[in-house]
PDB file of C-alpha atoms in Angstrom:
ATOM      1  CA  MET A   1      76.771  92.840 143.255  1.00 48.00           C
ATOM      2  CA  GLY A   2      78.016  92.007 146.753  1.00 49.00           C
ATOM      3  CA  LEU A   3      77.045  95.450 148.045  1.00 49.00           C
ATOM      4  CA  LEU A   4      73.575  95.177 146.450  1.00 45.00           C
ATOM      5  CA  LYS A   5      72.933  91.780 148.093  1.00 48.00           C
ATOM      6  CA  SER A   6      74.044  93.184 151.438  1.00 50.00           C
ATOM      7  CA  VAL A   7      71.665  96.146 151.091  1.00 45.00           C
ATOM      8  CA  LYS A   8      68.766  93.799 150.260  1.00 42.00           C
ATOM      9  CA  GLY A   9      69.552  91.892 153.436  1.00 50.00           C
ATOM     10  CA  LEU A  10      69.333  95.085 155.456  1.00 49.00           C
ATOM     11  CA  VAL A  11      65.914  95.955 154.023  1.00 43.00           C
ATOM     12  CA  ALA A  12      64.281  92.546 154.486  1.00 50.00           C
ATOM     13  CA  ASN A  13      61.589  92.473 157.212  1.00 54.00           C
ATOM     14  CA  THR A  14      62.537  95.985 158.406  1.00 54.00           C
ATOM     15  CA  PRO A  15      60.126  98.978 158.581  1.00 60.00           C
ATOM     16  CA  LEU A  16      60.791 101.581 155.889  1.00 56.00           C
ATOM     17  CA  GLU A  17      62.281 104.464 157.920  1.00 63.00           C
ATOM     18  CA  PRO A  18      64.641 102.336 160.062  1.00 66.00           C
ATOM     19  CA  ALA A  19      65.671 100.462 156.899  1.00 64.00           C
ATOM     20  CA  ALA A  20      66.496 103.743 155.135  1.00 63.00           C
ATOM     21  CA  ARG A  21      68.605 104.888 158.065  1.00 60.00           C
ATOM     22  CA  ARG A  22      70.436 101.575 158.190  1.00 59.00           C
ATOM     23  CA  ILE A  23      71.057 101.614 154.417  1.00 60.00           C
ATOM     24  CA  HIS A  24      72.412 105.174 154.574  1.00 51.00           C
ATOM     25  CA  SER A  25      74.733 104.295 157.436  1.00 54.00           C
ATOM     26  CA  PHE A  26      75.874 101.062 155.792  1.00 54.00           C
ATOM     27  CA  VAL A  27      76.584 102.590 152.355  1.00 56.00           C
ATOM     28  CA  LYS A  28      78.341 105.629 153.854  1.00 56.00           C
ATOM     29  CA  GLU A  29      80.561 103.389 155.965  1.00 59.00           C
ATOM     30  CA  ARG A  30      81.469 101.181 152.992  1.00 61.00           C
ATOM     31  CA  LEU A  31      82.136 104.071 150.601  1.00 66.00           C
ATOM     32  CA  PHE A  32      84.379 105.882 153.081  1.00 78.00           C
ATOM     33  CA  ARG A  33      86.214 102.865 154.493  1.00 94.00           C
ATOM     34  CA  ALA A  34      89.983 102.758 154.051  1.00 95.00           C
ATOM     35  CA  ASN A  35      91.378 100.138 151.663  1.00 96.00           C
ATOM     36  CA  CYS A  36      93.950  99.169 154.287  1.00 98.00           C
ATOM     37  CA  TYR A  37      91.318  98.426 156.940  1.00 98.00           C
ATOM     38  CA  SER A  38      91.683  94.631 156.771  1.00 97.00           C
ATOM     39  CA  LEU A  39      95.464  94.899 157.065  1.00 98.00           C
ATOM     40  CA  VAL A  40      95.168  97.221 160.065  1.00 98.00           C
ATOM     41  CA  ARG A  41      92.538  95.043 161.743  1.00 98.00           C
ATOM     42  CA  ASP A  42      94.608  91.886 161.308  1.00 98.00           C
ATOM     43  CA  HIS A  43      97.681  93.492 162.897  1.00 98.00           C
ATOM     44  CA  LEU A  44      95.971  95.338 165.771  1.00 98.00           C
ATOM     45  CA  SER A  45      93.222  92.931 166.831  1.00 98.00           C
ATOM     46  CA  ALA A  46      93.409  91.902 170.505  1.00 98.00           C
ATOM     47  CA  LYS A  47      96.396  94.209 171.091  1.00 98.00           C
ATOM     48  CA  CYS A  48      96.936  97.037 173.585  1.00 98.00           C
ATOM     49  CA  GLY A  49      97.613 100.576 172.424  1.00 98.00           C
ATOM     50  CA  VAL A  50      97.570 104.281 173.182  1.00 98.00           C
ATOM     51  CA  GLU A  51      95.828 107.044 171.235  1.00 98.00           C
ATOM     52  CA  ILE A  52      97.169 110.585 170.913  1.00 96.00           C
ATOM     53  CA  GLY A  53      94.075 112.715 171.439  1.00 91.00           C
ATOM     54  CA  GLY A  54      90.726 111.095 170.781  1.00 88.00           C
ATOM     55  CA  PRO A  55      88.562 109.202 170.745  1.00 94.00           C
ATOM     56  CA  SER A  56      88.256 109.775 167.008  1.00 95.00           C
ATOM     57  CA  HIS A  57      85.281 109.081 164.742  1.00 94.00           C
ATOM     58  CA  VAL A  58      87.775 107.845 162.122  1.00 96.00           C
ATOM     59  CA  PHE A  59      88.482 104.774 164.248  1.00 97.00           C
ATOM     60  CA  ASP A  60      84.762 104.130 164.570  1.00 93.00           C
ATOM     61  CA  SER A  61      83.860 104.455 160.880  1.00 92.00           C
ATOM     62  CA  ASN A  62      86.581 104.780 158.213  1.00 93.00           C
ATOM     63  CA  LEU A  63      88.905 102.471 160.150  1.00 96.00           C
ATOM     64  CA  PRO A  64      86.636 100.873 162.790  1.00 96.00           C
ATOM     65  CA  ILE A  65      89.427  99.421 164.879  1.00 97.00           C
ATOM     66  CA  TYR A  66      88.118 100.248 168.372  1.00 97.00           C
ATOM     67  CA  ARG A  67      85.846  97.218 168.324  1.00 96.00           C
ATOM     68  CA  HIS A  68      88.730  94.824 167.619  1.00 97.00           C
ATOM     69  CA  ILE A  69      91.490  95.930 169.981  1.00 98.00           C
ATOM     70  CA  GLN A  70      91.923  94.654 173.518  1.00 97.00           C
ATOM     71  CA  SER A  71      92.601  97.927 175.341  1.00 97.00           C
ATOM     72  CA  LEU A  72      93.440 101.561 174.645  1.00 98.00           C
ATOM     73  CA  ASP A  73      95.058 104.270 176.750  1.00 97.00           C
ATOM     74  CA  ASN A  74      95.031 107.944 175.799  1.00 96.00           C
ATOM     75  CA  CYS A  75      97.150 111.084 175.871  1.00 95.00           C
ATOM     76  CA  VAL A  76      95.911 114.710 175.966  1.00 94.00           C
ATOM     77  CA  PHE A  77      98.083 117.783 176.490  1.00 92.00           C
ATOM     78  CA  ALA A  78      95.899 119.381 179.197  1.00 90.00           C
ATOM     79  CA  GLU A  79      93.076 118.560 181.598  1.00 89.00           C
ATOM     80  CA  GLU A  80      90.752 120.721 179.507  1.00 85.00           C
ATOM     81  CA  THR A  81      91.072 121.091 175.730  1.00 82.00           C
ATOM     82  CA  HIS A  82      89.034 122.479 172.851  1.00 79.00           C
ATOM     83  CA  TRP A  83      88.816 118.965 171.409  1.00 73.00           C
ATOM     84  CA  GLU A  84      87.974 116.706 174.342  1.00 77.00           C
ATOM     85  CA  GLY A  85      86.543 119.085 176.952  1.00 80.00           C
ATOM     86  CA  GLN A  86      87.529 118.136 180.496  1.00 83.00           C
ATOM     87  CA  ARG A  87      89.566 114.986 180.987  1.00 82.00           C
ATOM     88  CA  ALA A  88      91.086 113.796 184.249  1.00 83.00           C
ATOM     89  CA  SER A  89      94.175 111.622 184.519  1.00 89.00           C
ATOM     90  CA  GLY A  90      93.774 107.976 185.468  1.00 89.00           C
ATOM     91  CA  ALA A  91      91.273 105.390 184.219  1.00 87.00           C
ATOM     92  CA  THR A  92      88.947 107.878 182.487  1.00 90.00           C
ATOM     93  CA  PHE A  93      89.262 107.178 178.766  1.00 93.00           C
ATOM     94  CA  HIS A  94      86.062 105.745 177.244  1.00 93.00           C
ATOM     95  CA  PHE A  95      86.500 104.748 173.616  1.00 93.00           C
ATOM     96  CA  ASP A  96      84.090 101.853 172.928  1.00 93.00           C
ATOM     97  CA  LYS A  97      81.044 100.334 174.582  1.00 90.00           C
ATOM     98  CA  GLY A  98      81.839  97.005 176.161  1.00 86.00           C
ATOM     99  CA  LYS A  99      85.570  97.746 176.448  1.00 93.00           C
ATOM    100  CA  ARG A 100      87.264  98.517 179.734  1.00 93.00           C
ATOM    101  CA  THR A 101      88.133 102.152 180.359  1.00 95.00           C
ATOM    102  CA  GLY A 102      91.658 103.097 179.327  1.00 96.00           C
ATOM    103  CA  ASN A 103      94.204 105.113 181.273  1.00 95.00           C
ATOM    104  CA  ASN A 104      94.413 108.804 180.424  1.00 96.00           C
ATOM    105  CA  PHE A 105      97.792 110.558 180.501  1.00 96.00           C
ATOM    106  CA  ILE A 106      97.927 114.368 180.754  1.00 95.00           C
ATOM    107  CA  THR A 107     101.139 114.973 178.825  1.00 95.00           C
ATOM    108  CA  GLU A 108     102.474 116.528 175.631  1.00 95.00           C
ATOM    109  CA  GLY A 109     101.841 114.454 172.532  1.00 95.00           C
ATOM    110  CA  SER A 110     105.313 115.292 171.264  1.00 96.00           C
ATOM    111  CA  THR A 111     107.058 113.727 174.289  1.00 96.00           C
ATOM    112  CA  LEU A 112     104.606 111.235 175.878  1.00 97.00           C
ATOM    113  CA  GLU A 113     106.333 111.929 179.177  1.00 95.00           C
ATOM    114  CA  GLY A 114     105.014 109.580 181.849  1.00 94.00           C
ATOM    115  CA  ILE A 115     104.406 106.715 179.411  1.00 96.00           C
ATOM    116  CA  GLY A 116     107.037 104.018 179.770  1.00 96.00           C
ATOM    117  CA  ASP A 117     109.340 102.685 177.080  1.00 97.00           C
ATOM    118  CA  ALA A 118     108.125  99.702 175.035  1.00 98.00           C
ATOM    119  CA  THR A 119     104.780  99.543 176.868  1.00 98.00           C
ATOM    120  CA  HIS A 120     102.272  99.449 173.981  1.00 98.00           C
ATOM    121  CA  ASP A 121     101.676  97.364 170.869  1.00 98.00           C
ATOM    122  CA  PHE A 122     100.410 100.272 168.749  1.00 98.00           C
ATOM    123  CA  ILE A 123      99.657 103.996 168.615  1.00 98.00           C
ATOM    124  CA  LEU A 124      96.612 105.649 167.051  1.00 98.00           C
ATOM    125  CA  SER A 125      96.807 109.273 165.887  1.00 98.00           C
ATOM    126  CA  SER A 126      94.050 111.020 163.939  1.00 98.00           C
ATOM    127  CA  HIS A 127      94.327 114.652 162.847  1.00 97.00           C
ATOM    128  CA  ASN A 128      96.710 115.804 165.556  1.00 95.00           C
ATOM    129  CA  LEU A 129     100.298 115.551 164.241  1.00 98.00           C
ATOM    130  CA  GLU A 130      99.636 118.705 162.179  1.00 98.00           C
ATOM    131  CA  HIS A 131      98.879 120.502 165.465  1.00 96.00           C
ATOM    132  CA  ILE A 132     102.293 119.548 166.873  1.00 97.00           C
ATOM    133  CA  ALA A 133     105.037 122.114 166.228  1.00 97.00           C
ATOM    134  CA  ASN A 134     107.838 119.519 166.083  1.00 98.00           C
ATOM    135  CA  PRO A 135     106.505 116.456 164.210  1.00 98.00           C
ATOM    136  CA  LEU A 136     109.859 114.642 163.910  1.00 98.00           C
ATOM    137  CA  LYS A 137     110.334 114.887 167.665  1.00 98.00           C
ATOM    138  CA  ALA A 138     106.862 113.423 168.152  1.00 98.00           C
ATOM    139  CA  LEU A 139     107.464 110.567 165.714  1.00 98.00           C
ATOM    140  CA  GLN A 140     110.710 109.658 167.498  1.00 97.00           C
ATOM    141  CA  ASN A 141     109.074 109.665 170.941  1.00 97.00           C
ATOM    142  CA  TRP A 142     106.132 107.648 169.660  1.00 98.00           C
ATOM    143  CA  LYS A 143     108.598 104.937 168.667  1.00 98.00           C
ATOM    144  CA  ARG A 144     109.966 104.971 172.201  1.00 97.00           C
ATOM    145  CA  VAL A 145     106.711 103.799 173.828  1.00 97.00           C
ATOM    146  CA  LEU A 146     106.148 101.019 171.290  1.00 98.00           C
ATOM    147  CA  LYS A 147     107.249  97.457 171.746  1.00 98.00           C
ATOM    148  CA  PRO A 148     109.620  96.038 169.112  1.00 97.00           C
ATOM    149  CA  ARG A 149     107.870  95.895 165.720  1.00 97.00           C
ATOM    150  CA  GLY A 150     104.975  97.964 167.107  1.00 98.00           C
ATOM    151  CA  PHE A 151     102.563  99.853 164.834  1.00 98.00           C
ATOM    152  CA  LEU A 152     101.466 103.433 164.222  1.00 98.00           C
ATOM    153  CA  LEU A 153      98.149 104.179 162.526  1.00 98.00           C
ATOM    154  CA  LEU A 154      98.551 107.811 161.462  1.00 98.00           C
ATOM    155  CA  VAL A 155      95.749 109.930 159.959  1.00 98.00           C
ATOM    156  CA  LEU A 156      96.551 113.406 158.625  1.00 98.00           C
ATOM    157  CA  PRO A 157      94.413 116.005 156.828  1.00 98.00           C
ATOM    158  CA  ASP A 158      94.952 116.228 153.070  1.00 98.00           C
ATOM    159  CA  LYS A 159      95.810 119.887 152.490  1.00 97.00           C
ATOM    160  CA  HIS A 160      94.090 119.873 149.088  1.00 97.00           C
ATOM    161  CA  ARG A 161      90.731 119.042 150.695  1.00 96.00           C
ATOM    162  CA  THR A 162      90.775 121.242 153.814  1.00 95.00           C
ATOM    163  CA  PHE A 163      91.005 124.926 154.742  1.00 94.00           C
ATOM    164  CA  ASP A 164      94.785 124.556 154.249  1.00 96.00           C
ATOM    165  CA  TYR A 165      94.441 124.247 150.476  1.00 97.00           C
ATOM    166  CA  ARG A 166      95.955 127.686 149.793  1.00 97.00           C
ATOM    167  CA  ARG A 167      98.989 127.096 151.979  1.00 97.00           C
ATOM    168  CA  PRO A 168     102.317 125.791 150.651  1.00 97.00           C
ATOM    169  CA  LEU A 169     103.328 122.265 151.567  1.00 97.00           C
ATOM    170  CA  THR A 170     105.618 122.072 154.572  1.00 98.00           C
ATOM    171  CA  THR A 171     109.008 120.889 153.353  1.00 98.00           C
ATOM    172  CA  LEU A 172     110.923 118.072 154.990  1.00 98.00           C
ATOM    173  CA  ASP A 173     113.847 120.477 155.419  1.00 98.00           C
ATOM    174  CA  HIS A 174     111.657 122.789 157.478  1.00 98.00           C
ATOM    175  CA  MET A 175     110.538 119.984 159.787  1.00 98.00           C
ATOM    176  CA  CYS A 176     114.149 118.821 160.134  1.00 98.00           C
ATOM    177  CA  GLU A 177     115.087 122.378 161.178  1.00 98.00           C
ATOM    178  CA  ASP A 178     112.322 122.306 163.796  1.00 98.00           C
ATOM    179  CA  TYR A 179     113.817 119.090 165.145  1.00 98.00           C
ATOM    180  CA  VAL A 180     117.377 120.440 165.251  1.00 98.00           C
ATOM    181  CA  ARG A 181     116.237 123.647 166.977  1.00 97.00           C
ATOM    182  CA  ASP A 182     114.035 121.621 169.369  1.00 97.00           C
ATOM    183  CA  THR A 183     111.069 123.820 168.458  1.00 97.00           C
ATOM    184  CA  GLY A 184     108.517 123.848 171.273  1.00 96.00           C
ATOM    185  CA  GLU A 185     104.728 123.877 171.310  1.00 95.00           C
ATOM    186  CA  ASP A 186     104.730 127.623 172.024  1.00 95.00           C
ATOM    187  CA  ASP A 187     106.059 128.277 168.484  1.00 96.00           C
ATOM    188  CA  MET A 188     103.995 130.858 166.583  1.00 95.00           C
ATOM    189  CA  THR A 189     105.858 130.716 163.250  1.00 95.00           C
ATOM    190  CA  HIS A 190     102.907 129.527 161.176  1.00 95.00           C
ATOM    191  CA  VAL A 191     100.040 131.459 162.755  1.00 94.00           C
ATOM    192  CA  GLU A 192     100.170 134.392 160.320  1.00 94.00           C
ATOM    193  CA  GLU A 193     100.278 132.081 157.288  1.00 95.00           C
ATOM    194  CA  PHE A 194      97.417 130.048 158.751  1.00 94.00           C
ATOM    195  CA  VAL A 195      95.301 133.178 159.185  1.00 93.00           C
ATOM    196  CA  THR A 196      96.082 135.121 155.996  1.00 93.00           C
ATOM    197  CA  LEU A 197      95.756 132.195 153.566  1.00 95.00           C
ATOM    198  CA  TRP A 198      92.410 131.065 154.999  1.00 93.00           C
ATOM    199  CA  ASP A 199      89.556 131.198 152.450  1.00 92.00           C
ATOM    200  CA  TYR A 200      86.955 133.212 154.366  1.00 90.00           C
ATOM    201  CA  LYS A 201      84.302 132.778 151.687  1.00 88.00           C
ATOM    202  CA  LYS A 202      84.581 129.019 151.592  1.00 90.00           C
ATOM    203  CA  PHE A 203      85.170 128.612 155.351  1.00 90.00           C
ATOM    204  CA  PRO A 204      83.389 131.568 157.044  1.00 90.00           C
ATOM    205  CA  ILE A 205      84.751 131.013 160.543  1.00 86.00           C
ATOM    206  CA  ALA A 206      85.427 134.717 161.197  1.00 82.00           C
ATOM    207  CA  ASN A 207      84.328 138.126 159.880  1.00 81.00           C
ATOM    208  CA  SER A 208      87.861 139.383 159.338  1.00 83.00           C
ATOM    209  CA  ILE A 209      91.524 138.409 159.368  1.00 88.00           C
ATOM    210  CA  ALA A 210      91.979 140.467 162.539  1.00 90.00           C
ATOM    211  CA  GLU A 211      89.199 138.556 164.310  1.00 89.00           C
ATOM    212  CA  HIS A 212      90.655 135.250 163.136  1.00 88.00           C
ATOM    213  CA  ARG A 213      94.180 136.241 164.199  1.00 91.00           C
ATOM    214  CA  GLU A 214      92.942 137.086 167.692  1.00 91.00           C
ATOM    215  CA  ARG A 215      91.438 133.620 168.007  1.00 87.00           C
ATOM    216  CA  TYR A 216      94.877 132.005 167.704  1.00 90.00           C
ATOM    217  CA  ARG A 217      96.794 134.485 169.849  1.00 88.00           C
ATOM    218  CA  ASN A 218      96.889 131.925 172.676  1.00 88.00           C
ATOM    219  CA  ASN A 219      97.524 128.878 170.516  1.00 90.00           C
ATOM    220  CA  TYR A 220      99.705 127.286 173.205  1.00 89.00           C
ATOM    221  CA  GLN A 221      96.590 126.892 175.373  1.00 88.00           C
ATOM    222  CA  GLN A 222      94.242 125.874 172.537  1.00 88.00           C
ATOM    223  CA  ARG A 223      96.431 124.087 169.943  1.00 92.00           C
ATOM    224  CA  LEU A 224      94.057 124.953 167.097  1.00 92.00           C
ATOM    225  CA  VAL A 225      96.618 125.998 164.472  1.00 95.00           C
ATOM    226  CA  HIS A 226      97.891 123.564 161.853  1.00 97.00           C
ATOM    227  CA  HIS A 227     101.637 124.154 162.100  1.00 97.00           C
ATOM    228  CA  HIS A 228     102.322 121.984 159.049  1.00 98.00           C
ATOM    229  CA  VAL A 229     100.397 120.890 155.967  1.00 98.00           C
ATOM    230  CA  PHE A 230     100.735 117.628 154.074  1.00 98.00           C
ATOM    231  CA  GLU A 231      99.877 115.729 150.948  1.00 98.00           C
ATOM    232  CA  LEU A 232     100.428 111.977 150.676  1.00 98.00           C
ATOM    233  CA  LYS A 233     103.886 112.190 149.097  1.00 98.00           C
ATOM    234  CA  SER A 234     105.221 114.633 151.698  1.00 98.00           C
ATOM    235  CA  ALA A 235     103.717 112.629 154.565  1.00 98.00           C
ATOM    236  CA  ILE A 236     105.466 109.488 153.321  1.00 98.00           C
ATOM    237  CA  ALA A 237     108.740 111.409 153.039  1.00 98.00           C
ATOM    238  CA  LEU A 238     108.390 112.555 156.665  1.00 98.00           C
ATOM    239  CA  VAL A 239     107.781 109.109 158.147  1.00 98.00           C
ATOM    240  CA  ASN A 240     110.490 107.546 155.983  1.00 98.00           C
ATOM    241  CA  HIS A 241     112.968 110.143 157.231  1.00 98.00           C
ATOM    242  CA  SER A 242     111.929 109.301 160.794  1.00 98.00           C
ATOM    243  CA  GLY A 243     112.729 105.644 160.196  1.00 97.00           C
ATOM    244  CA  TRP A 244     109.273 104.092 160.048  1.00 98.00           C
ATOM    245  CA  GLN A 245     108.424 101.228 157.691  1.00 98.00           C
ATOM    246  CA  VAL A 246     105.386 102.090 155.560  1.00 98.00           C
ATOM    247  CA  LEU A 247     102.960  99.160 155.346  1.00 98.00           C
ATOM    248  CA  ALA A 248     100.152 101.114 153.654  1.00 98.00           C
ATOM    249  CA  ALA A 249      99.494 104.684 152.516  1.00 98.00           C
ATOM    250  CA  GLU A 250      96.368 106.070 150.861  1.00 98.00           C
ATOM    251  CA  ARG A 251      94.063 109.037 150.405  1.00 97.00           C
ATOM    252  CA  LEU A 252      90.577 108.607 151.812  1.00 96.00           C
ATOM    253  CA  ARG A 253      87.464 110.700 151.286  1.00 92.00           C
ATOM    254  CA  PRO A 254      86.586 113.275 152.346  1.00 93.00           C
ATOM    255  CA  ASN A 255      89.950 114.706 153.514  1.00 96.00           C
ATOM    256  CA  HIS A 256      92.160 112.034 155.118  1.00 97.00           C
ATOM    257  CA  LEU A 257      95.658 110.744 154.487  1.00 98.00           C
ATOM    258  CA  ILE A 258      96.065 107.255 156.002  1.00 98.00           C
ATOM    259  CA  LEU A 259      99.475 105.801 156.839  1.00 98.00           C
ATOM    260  CA  PHE A 260      99.929 102.444 158.538  1.00 98.00           C
ATOM    261  CA  LEU A 261     103.478 102.193 159.829  1.00 98.00           C
ATOM    262  CA  GLN A 262     105.701  99.770 161.728  1.00 98.00           C
ATOM    263  CA  LYS A 263     108.556 100.464 164.098  1.00 98.00           C
ATOM    264  CA  PRO A 264     111.710  98.978 162.546  1.00 91.00           C
TER     265      PRO A 264
END
């Protein structure tokens, strides 16, 4: 009933086509909004954070937190990436209209080298931890840059609803081994699995396995491969092992796993 009344309010005194567009946008946003949004908003409003990669549409729609925070810095692994195009260091990160530009750090997401200890209230990370070869190392270093009791809003792809659906779940033991070995971002362990278990009929990104394999030959420069795959239970096990306190965890359509975490 509340949603219906809100839709009627959108339609009132509005021409038909603009009203239809507004209704579509409104309903889509409400249907795909995370249940933990209010909790996240209450904890992060008017605070200063850093995003790993980005900006992300998730933080504009499913978890529209950009509009509520005070400031946001950013980290990308190179000056030019497949995801963000060209990005210079310094005050170049634009994430929301009306907000001041954030500082951009050119540094590895797994180390955050160049970002000081206990300098930020929160970290945002959407669909990038799976691209990091050593996720436990990243989660430990992300704690380092947070102030005491700081927050991490972590979004991962749900393997069951992405092109990873044929791949086996990454075990916690495997990720612990990566941490002990200090596995680097040049690791190619999972490329062959990533390529051979791809469903080429459902996701026709290449004409053959050989063509697809060639695309990821220089993964260190592109970072396109998902090193690890997750479902909600395994993601919770990972962050628990890394010492984070889980404030909220949920699946969100179409393919997201949402975890809202606090530094202990």
